[in-house]
Amino acid sequence: MSGAREKKRAKKMRNQPASVTLPAEPGPFAGGGSRACPAPDVHSEQQQKFSSQSSGPSYRKDQYFSKGQSRGERGRGRGGWQGGHQSVSEEMPKYITVSTFAQARAAEINAMLKAVSQKSSNSLVFQTLPRHMRRRAMSHNVKRLPRRLQEMARKEAEKAVHQKKEQSKTKCRKARRRHINLVAEFNHRQRKNIWLETHIWHAKRFHMVKKWGYCLGNSPTEKSYRACYRAMTKHCLLQDLSYYCCLELKGKENELLKQLARICSIDTGLTFQEASCLSGRFEGSLNVYRADRYPEDMLGPVTFIWKPRDGSENRQLWIWVHPALKQDILRELKAIFQCSEPEEISITEPVTTSIQEEKQVEVVMSLGNKRKKEDKEGEKAVPVKKIIGDGTRDPFQSYSWISQTTGIAISDRSMEILRYRLIGPLSSSVLTETLKAASVQTEMADSETELNNWWVENCKDSEKVSLHQCQSAIFELLEGMSSPSDMPPGTILGLTVGDPRVNLPKMKTKAVPDFQKYQDNDKVRQLYLKGVPANCAHSFIWDHDICKNVTENKMSEQDLNHMRAQLLVPGSHLDLGPCESKIPILLVQQPGKMAGEDRPGWGSGWDICLPKGWGMAFWIPFIYRGVRVGGLQEALKHSEYQRTPHTPNDFPDCQAGMQFAKDLETSLLEKFKRRPPAKRANYVKLGTLSPFICPWEQLTKNWEGRMKASGGFLCPSSPHPDCCTTEGQTLCDSKAEAVREASPETAEAEETMEITSSEGALKTEDVTSTQDFGERDETMTSDFIVLRSEKLLMQLSAWCYPTAGKDRRIRRISRLGQKEMTEDVFLPILMSYPRALVWVNLSLLRKGNPELHAMICIPTEEDLLHLSKDKLFCGPQEPKHRDIFKDKVQKQKEEKKKKKKDNVKSLESDPAGIPDEEATEDHEDLILGLWSGALPDVTSHCSRTLLGYVTRGDFSLAAGCGEALGFVSLTGLIYMLHNQPADKKGLVLLRTPASLQYRFARLTIEI
């Protein structure tokens, strides 16, 4: 009670003058204190002390009571104060100096008046009154208060009026939903993340995410996982790929090819000089590197389209890149072409557009709350949404550059060209039903407008008219194809179509091909064999002026609906005649799955490129043909079933892939921390060193160390010295399983001791191996690469091919034209690529579902022997590891509790020193269940030697079993294949991060 009373007294005395204090030592009176008048020479000192001392609260006990006072001497209640005042008369001074005494008392009186007039709480004046005196009207009527408080209440009211912000009146829904207000609001909401033209449609039906400067649809809100797979397999899936960036290059062909050859290599496949792609007939894809740096410094994958030749030396090239890779690739292109100075239009156009948008916003504010229909000025003042730039750059940044030496011009046409993707066997039927070739027009519909003026001029040329008719005939033949994969890969078809909004059906229908119509047609068979002619790849979409004309002269939805309302028969076909817009488009065939022997052509389809502003005009007609729409997750599954790397997830050697891995690690770690410690997986006990990120650099470095440390490790008879000591003792044979079932606790204790003893040996071996490579690290870079040489990958694929007999394997290798696996063949590969990764596909033999960051390990001879004896053997188990960080985490937890208690105690004495202690708390924050500090040798940490990691894994609806995609070390792969028996080539073990169970899987490399 004494402590509570002292705090209560301190709270009462916090607004008292500093000069009014109790004596520091106990007085001679029973009351517990006396207030004596100070001597004349002390008053000036007290006044100076009072002027520099704050009147704030203080909770220190020694300010009010001396250290020698006992609880009884302090008095109870108000007795101590009364006793002090009664004893004042006995110690009255004989004489005083009036001026000094009055000066000291004046300071005390001023402090008292200030404390009385100053509020000590945040409550209003009328709230300080007793409850029986309060009235509701006091909050807004000052005269209801007592007269002594009216002046203070009046000041509070004036202060509140000045501080109150002017709140805009909330408009009703009808006003907010007006087009003039909606467009202004939408433009305001796109300051950080750009919207696609189909954003509003997606926002109502998809989970939206903000990535790469865009707001994109991630996955549908409805359950559609299997439905999207059925659409890709049997019907059609639609995706909006308009967020992909288009970089346009213009200049002489020789100059373009000369510099572009520096950023790609013929060793990986196609180049920009490919004859079929250079003619403009086909789209090409390749991997881009920094200039003259192959196979290091990977920038990312791109696709490219050459404009067909028109007889001049200058050529035009489109390079389509992922937005995560755009800045790195654009910077490299400007460097090799020496494009340092931007063009003149690149500075003026974005600035003028922003000024126009500001004026349009001013017009919106000046129109008022209502806009009458007959107000024509108000109709014209509706702001138009203009997209300048994209989410990967600042709107005020330059988007076009030119080289003064070579004359090469680079333009960023992102969001200027929209791109949709149709996936599935019926995508050709969806295209032919939705789009109709434009009719030939030789006269202008209206001389005042510029609608279709470019089309009328081109229709006057007989050669262009015949080309358009040829393109239309080929486009109609697509309806007779069973699948887009029947066309040559990457076929390009240019076309000019009419307004697709005119051909909308009354209700949703499903597009079905008509095979009987083209059953005996020789033209379809010729299209299968020869493809589209080179001249039919021409399209007017390459012309900037035509695209701008088509975008600006688009008929609005309001005018189109008004014309539909005037039809005599509601719902009949609307014929616009010469007023119908003509839109140039470009169709690009996507070949689908080309690698491997199973499901050839799966996932094939068409890409359609069209000018900006026509996104929803094409999107809704596609929806009415029965297509299903997918988002980013569906695109990820599409590439997973094709067994192709996905951008940027599966490119760990480029900057975008590394950034993606870091972001994924951060999100997974935060999700892990949100769970209670008792509900988390202890990855240290499970032997998982890195559950949230794949340590590729350390994996390749450790395998290189194993190769250098023991030169003869590739011989099957000599085991690797870095192998875990428990490898031969933790096999899941029948005897070991019987022992575990009989005494699980004893077995677990033995396994824990074995793993603990092996960890110490591994740490020492890792140190010695790293010391051996000190010389190499000083001369060469420590970064890893991904092997993309087609010749070497085909060689590795032949070595991994599963076989049941030795003779059959020799015939398979000889048929592919590959060499046998001998030291003379693979040793030069290891010397050339000591730190390389290989993209592999994994298919589980039995049950199991691979997950992200699962470990790919090498089975031992006992594992393979057990599998050959028992076909139902699912795989061995990893023994439990000992958590060496558990004691450290517990000790850190206790230290935190102790520091917390110390902070509470020091709160009264020294509050200024607490932040410094809190800042030093989290320097070495350990998390229970995660490995802390530098990782040991990742290859030999567990009982099975680590080979690589899984980047994507799930149950495959296409294969009917668990499938995974990932990377393995090239050195480890050759070591495994060289030591495995002929009938067990390519067998590996998979283990998920949160499990001890290994599963057998088949490893293949598809080219």
Tab-separated table of N, CA and C in Angstrom, residues 668-681 683 692 927-928:
chain	number	residue	atom	x	y	z
A	668	LEU	N	7.990	-16.800	-47.545
A	668	LEU	CA	7.887	-18.093	-46.862
A	668	LEU	C	8.371	-18.005	-45.415
A	669	LEU	N	9.408	-17.205	-45.182
A	669	LEU	CA	9.914	-17.040	-43.816
A	669	LEU	C	8.904	-16.311	-42.939
A	670	GLU	N	8.254	-15.297	-43.489
A	670	GLU	CA	7.225	-14.597	-42.723
A	670	GLU	C	6.048	-15.517	-42.408
A	671	LYS	N	5.682	-16.334	-43.376
A	671	LYS	CA	4.604	-17.294	-43.129
A	671	LYS	C	5.014	-18.311	-42.072
A	672	PHE	N	6.275	-18.711	-42.085
A	672	PHE	CA	6.780	-19.650	-41.082
A	672	PHE	C	6.772	-19.030	-39.692
A	673	LYS	N	7.124	-17.769	-39.578
A	673	LYS	CA	7.164	-17.100	-38.272
A	673	LYS	C	5.768	-16.854	-37.717
A	674	ARG	N	4.784	-16.714	-38.577
A	674	ARG	CA	3.432	-16.458	-38.092
A	674	ARG	C	2.826	-17.661	-37.371
A	675	ARG	N	3.312	-18.848	-37.638
A	675	ARG	CA	2.800	-20.039	-36.987
A	675	ARG	C	3.403	-20.172	-35.586
A	676	PRO	N	2.671	-20.755	-34.642
A	676	PRO	CA	3.240	-20.963	-33.298
A	676	PRO	C	4.422	-21.926	-33.360
A	677	PRO	N	5.371	-21.803	-32.459
A	677	PRO	CA	6.544	-22.694	-32.502
A	677	PRO	C	6.187	-24.169	-32.430
A	678	ALA	N	5.113	-24.497	-31.717
A	678	ALA	CA	4.733	-25.904	-31.596
A	678	ALA	C	4.116	-26.458	-32.870
A	679	LYS	N	3.686	-25.592	-33.766
A	679	LYS	CA	3.043	-26.025	-35.007
A	679	LYS	C	3.965	-25.892	-36.216
A	680	ARG	N	5.201	-25.540	-35.996
A	680	ARG	CA	6.166	-25.422	-37.100
A	680	ARG	C	6.918	-26.744	-37.275
A	681	ALA	N	7.428	-26.915	-38.468
A	681	ALA	CA	8.316	-28.054	-38.730
A	681	ALA	C	9.736	-27.677	-38.308
A	683	TYR	N	13.097	-27.929	-39.130
A	683	TYR	CA	13.892	-28.328	-40.288
A	683	TYR	C	15.298	-28.772	-39.897
A	692	PHE	N	13.626	-22.606	-47.573
A	692	PHE	CA	12.917	-21.523	-48.236
A	692	PHE	C	13.641	-20.989	-49.469
A	927	ILE	N	15.946	-18.625	-34.726
A	927	ILE	CA	14.582	-19.105	-34.906
A	927	ILE	C	14.591	-20.610	-34.699
A	928	LEU	N	13.719	-21.073	-33.850
A	928	LEU	CA	13.647	-22.493	-33.557
A	928	LEU	C	13.203	-23.259	-34.802
